[in-house]
mmCIF file with all atom_site columns, C-alpha atoms in Angstrom:
data_model
loop_
_atom_site.group_PDB
_atom_site.id
_atom_site.type_symbol
_atom_site.label_atom_id
_atom_site.label_alt_id
_atom_site.label_comp_id
_atom_site.label_asym_id
_atom_site.label_entity_id
_atom_site.label_seq_id
_atom_site.pdbx_PDB_ins_code
_atom_site.Cartn_x
_atom_site.Cartn_y
_atom_site.Cartn_z
_atom_site.occupancy
_atom_site.B_iso_or_equiv
_atom_site.pdbx_formal_charge
_atom_site.auth_seq_id
_atom_site.auth_comp_id
_atom_site.auth_asym_id
_atom_site.auth_atom_id
_atom_site.pdbx_PDB_model_num
ATOM 1  C CA . UNK W 1 1  ? -12.304 -10.795 -8.895  1.00 69.00 ? 1  UNK W CA 1
ATOM 2  C CA . UNK W 1 2  ? -11.961 -11.634 -5.220  1.00 76.00 ? 2  UNK W CA 1
ATOM 3  C CA . UNK W 1 3  ? -8.312  -12.177 -4.336  1.00 78.00 ? 3  UNK W CA 1
ATOM 4  C CA . UNK W 1 4  ? -6.914  -10.329 -7.341  1.00 85.00 ? 4  UNK W CA 1
ATOM 5  C CA . UNK W 1 5  ? -5.993  -6.666  -7.258  1.00 85.00 ? 5  UNK W CA 1
ATOM 6  C CA . UNK W 1 6  ? -4.587  -4.265  -9.804  1.00 87.00 ? 6  UNK W CA 1
ATOM 7  C CA . UNK W 1 7  ? -3.333  -0.742  -9.357  1.00 89.00 ? 7  UNK W CA 1
ATOM 8  C CA . UNK W 1 8  ? -2.662  1.733   -12.154 1.00 94.00 ? 8  UNK W CA 1
ATOM 9  C CA . UNK W 1 9  ? -0.841  5.026   -11.692 1.00 95.00 ? 9  UNK W CA 1
ATOM 10 C CA . UNK W 1 10 ? -0.331  7.403   -14.608 1.00 96.00 ? 10 UNK W CA 1
ATOM 11 C CA . UNK W 1 11 ? 1.859   10.510  -14.794 1.00 95.00 ? 11 UNK W CA 1
ATOM 12 C CA . UNK W 1 12 ? 1.453   11.710  -18.380 1.00 95.00 ? 12 UNK W CA 1
ATOM 13 C CA . UNK W 1 13 ? 3.718   14.737  -17.857 1.00 93.00 ? 13 UNK W CA 1
ATOM 14 C CA . UNK W 1 14 ? 6.573   12.335  -17.036 1.00 91.00 ? 14 UNK W CA 1
ATOM 15 C CA . UNK W 1 15 ? 5.501   9.773   -19.657 1.00 94.00 ? 15 UNK W CA 1
ATOM 16 C CA . UNK W 1 16 ? 5.256   7.264   -16.832 1.00 95.00 ? 16 UNK W CA 1
ATOM 17 C CA . UNK W 1 17 ? 2.765   4.532   -16.198 1.00 96.00 ? 17 UNK W CA 1
ATOM 18 C CA . UNK W 1 18 ? 2.914   2.037   -13.337 1.00 95.00 ? 18 UNK W CA 1
ATOM 19 C CA . UNK W 1 19 ? 0.767   -1.081  -13.472 1.00 95.00 ? 19 UNK W CA 1
ATOM 20 C CA . UNK W 1 20 ? 0.864   -3.585  -10.640 1.00 91.00 ? 20 UNK W CA 1
ATOM 21 C CA . UNK W 1 21 ? -1.058  -6.845  -10.804 1.00 90.00 ? 21 UNK W CA 1
ATOM 22 C CA . UNK W 1 22 ? -1.364  -9.126  -7.803  1.00 87.00 ? 22 UNK W CA 1
ATOM 23 C CA . UNK W 1 23 ? -3.046  -12.346 -6.837  1.00 87.00 ? 23 UNK W CA 1
ATOM 24 C CA . UNK W 1 24 ? -3.397  -11.223 -3.235  1.00 80.00 ? 24 UNK W CA 1
ATOM 25 C CA . UNK W 1 25 ? -5.312  -8.434  -1.566  1.00 75.00 ? 25 UNK W CA 1
ATOM 26 C CA . UNK W 1 26 ? -2.376  -6.781  0.203   1.00 73.00 ? 26 UNK W CA 1
ATOM 27 C CA . UNK W 1 27 ? -3.192  -3.304  -1.082  1.00 75.00 ? 27 UNK W CA 1
ATOM 28 C CA . UNK W 1 28 ? -0.612  -1.600  1.123   1.00 80.00 ? 28 UNK W CA 1
ATOM 29 C CA . UNK W 1 29 ? 2.092   -3.746  -0.491  1.00 82.00 ? 29 UNK W CA 1
ATOM 30 C CA . UNK W 1 30 ? 1.005   -2.526  -3.925  1.00 84.00 ? 30 UNK W CA 1
ATOM 31 C CA . UNK W 1 31 ? 1.077   1.049   -2.667  1.00 87.00 ? 31 UNK W CA 1
ATOM 32 C CA . UNK W 1 32 ? 4.609   0.591   -1.310  1.00 88.00 ? 32 UNK W CA 1
ATOM 33 C CA . UNK W 1 33 ? 5.838   -0.577  -4.724  1.00 89.00 ? 33 UNK W CA 1
ATOM 34 C CA . UNK W 1 34 ? 4.140   2.366   -6.443  1.00 92.00 ? 34 UNK W CA 1
ATOM 35 C CA . UNK W 1 35 ? 5.591   4.871   -3.955  1.00 92.00 ? 35 UNK W CA 1
ATOM 36 C CA . UNK W 1 36 ? 9.094   3.456   -4.436  1.00 92.00 ? 36 UNK W CA 1
ATOM 37 C CA . UNK W 1 37 ? 8.849   3.820   -8.224  1.00 93.00 ? 37 UNK W CA 1
ATOM 38 C CA . UNK W 1 38 ? 7.483   7.364   -7.899  1.00 93.00 ? 38 UNK W CA 1
ATOM 39 C CA . UNK W 1 39 ? 10.351  8.320   -5.581  1.00 93.00 ? 39 UNK W CA 1
ATOM 40 C CA . UNK W 1 40 ? 12.869  7.292   -8.208  1.00 92.00 ? 40 UNK W CA 1
ATOM 41 C CA . UNK W 1 41 ? 10.973  8.814   -11.139 1.00 92.00 ? 41 UNK W CA 1
ATOM 42 C CA . UNK W 1 42 ? 10.397  12.148  -9.405  1.00 93.00 ? 42 UNK W CA 1
ATOM 43 C CA . UNK W 1 43 ? 13.754  12.346  -7.592  1.00 93.00 ? 43 UNK W CA 1
ATOM 44 C CA . UNK W 1 44 ? 12.026  12.495  -4.209  1.00 93.00 ? 44 UNK W CA 1
ATOM 45 C CA . UNK W 1 45 ? 13.684  11.902  -0.859  1.00 93.00 ? 45 UNK W CA 1
ATOM 46 C CA . UNK W 1 46 ? 13.861  8.214   0.001   1.00 92.00 ? 46 UNK W CA 1
ATOM 47 C CA . UNK W 1 47 ? 11.389  6.837   2.499   1.00 91.00 ? 47 UNK W CA 1
ATOM 48 C CA . UNK W 1 48 ? 11.031  3.210   3.540   1.00 92.00 ? 48 UNK W CA 1
ATOM 49 C CA . UNK W 1 49 ? 7.500   2.715   2.247   1.00 88.00 ? 49 UNK W CA 1
ATOM 50 C CA . UNK W 1 50 ? 7.360   -0.960  3.137   1.00 86.00 ? 50 UNK W CA 1
ATOM 51 C CA . UNK W 1 51 ? 8.064   -0.166  6.792   1.00 88.00 ? 51 UNK W CA 1
ATOM 52 C CA . UNK W 1 52 ? 5.795   2.897   6.830   1.00 88.00 ? 52 UNK W CA 1
ATOM 53 C CA . UNK W 1 53 ? 2.805   1.121   5.355   1.00 85.00 ? 53 UNK W CA 1
ATOM 54 C CA . UNK W 1 54 ? 3.407   -2.042  7.386   1.00 85.00 ? 54 UNK W CA 1
ATOM 55 C CA . UNK W 1 55 ? 3.245   0.047   10.580  1.00 88.00 ? 55 UNK W CA 1
ATOM 56 C CA . UNK W 1 56 ? -0.076  1.543   9.450   1.00 86.00 ? 56 UNK W CA 1
ATOM 57 C CA . UNK W 1 57 ? -1.404  -1.893  8.540   1.00 81.00 ? 57 UNK W CA 1
ATOM 58 C CA . UNK W 1 58 ? -0.552  -3.475  11.889  1.00 85.00 ? 58 UNK W CA 1
ATOM 59 C CA . UNK W 1 59 ? -1.790  -0.448  13.856  1.00 87.00 ? 59 UNK W CA 1
ATOM 60 C CA . UNK W 1 60 ? -5.099  -0.683  12.012  1.00 82.00 ? 60 UNK W CA 1
ATOM 61 C CA . UNK W 1 61 ? -5.344  -4.416  12.729  1.00 82.00 ? 61 UNK W CA 1
ATOM 62 C CA . UNK W 1 62 ? -4.621  -3.880  16.429  1.00 86.00 ? 62 UNK W CA 1
ATOM 63 C CA . UNK W 1 63 ? -7.377  -1.269  16.569  1.00 85.00 ? 63 UNK W CA 1
ATOM 64 C CA . UNK W 1 64 ? -9.775  -3.634  14.799  1.00 81.00 ? 64 UNK W CA 1
ATOM 65 C CA . UNK W 1 65 ? -8.944  -6.481  17.178  1.00 82.00 ? 65 UNK W CA 1
ATOM 66 C CA . UNK W 1 66 ? -9.340  -4.225  20.223  1.00 83.00 ? 66 UNK W CA 1
ATOM 67 C CA . UNK W 1 67 ? -12.793 -3.159  19.008  1.00 83.00 ? 67 UNK W CA 1
ATOM 68 C CA . UNK W 1 68 ? -13.903 -6.656  18.029  1.00 81.00 ? 68 UNK W CA 1
ATOM 69 C CA . UNK W 1 69 ? -16.693 -8.133  20.063  1.00 74.00 ? 69 UNK W CA 1
ATOM 70 C CA . UNK W 1 70 ? -17.712 -11.722 20.289  1.00 70.00 ? 70 UNK W CA 1
ATOM 71 C CA . UNK W 1 71 ? -21.271 -12.878 20.635  1.00 67.00 ? 71 UNK W CA 1
ATOM 72 C CA . UNK W 1 72 ? -21.573 -15.359 23.462  1.00 62.00 ? 72 UNK W CA 1
ATOM 73 C CA . UNK W 1 73 ? -24.862 -17.009 24.330  1.00 60.00 ? 73 UNK W CA 1
#
C-alpha cells in the first residue's frame, strides 16, 4: 500500500527475526534500525547507521536535484 512499508530480516542460525512496520516510505530509516539490531545480535563493531544512511540519502537527493530539468514553454 502506498505510504506503508515493511521490512523483514531473518537469521535462522541465530534464531533472530526483525520485523519493522512503518507508515512512511523512509526506507533508509528502516535499514538503519535493522543494521543497529544486527550489530548488537552479531557483536559487530558499532557504526552510526542513521548518520551513514542519512548522508547517502541527502547525497542522492542533491544528485537528483542537480540533474532535474524543468520544461519551460
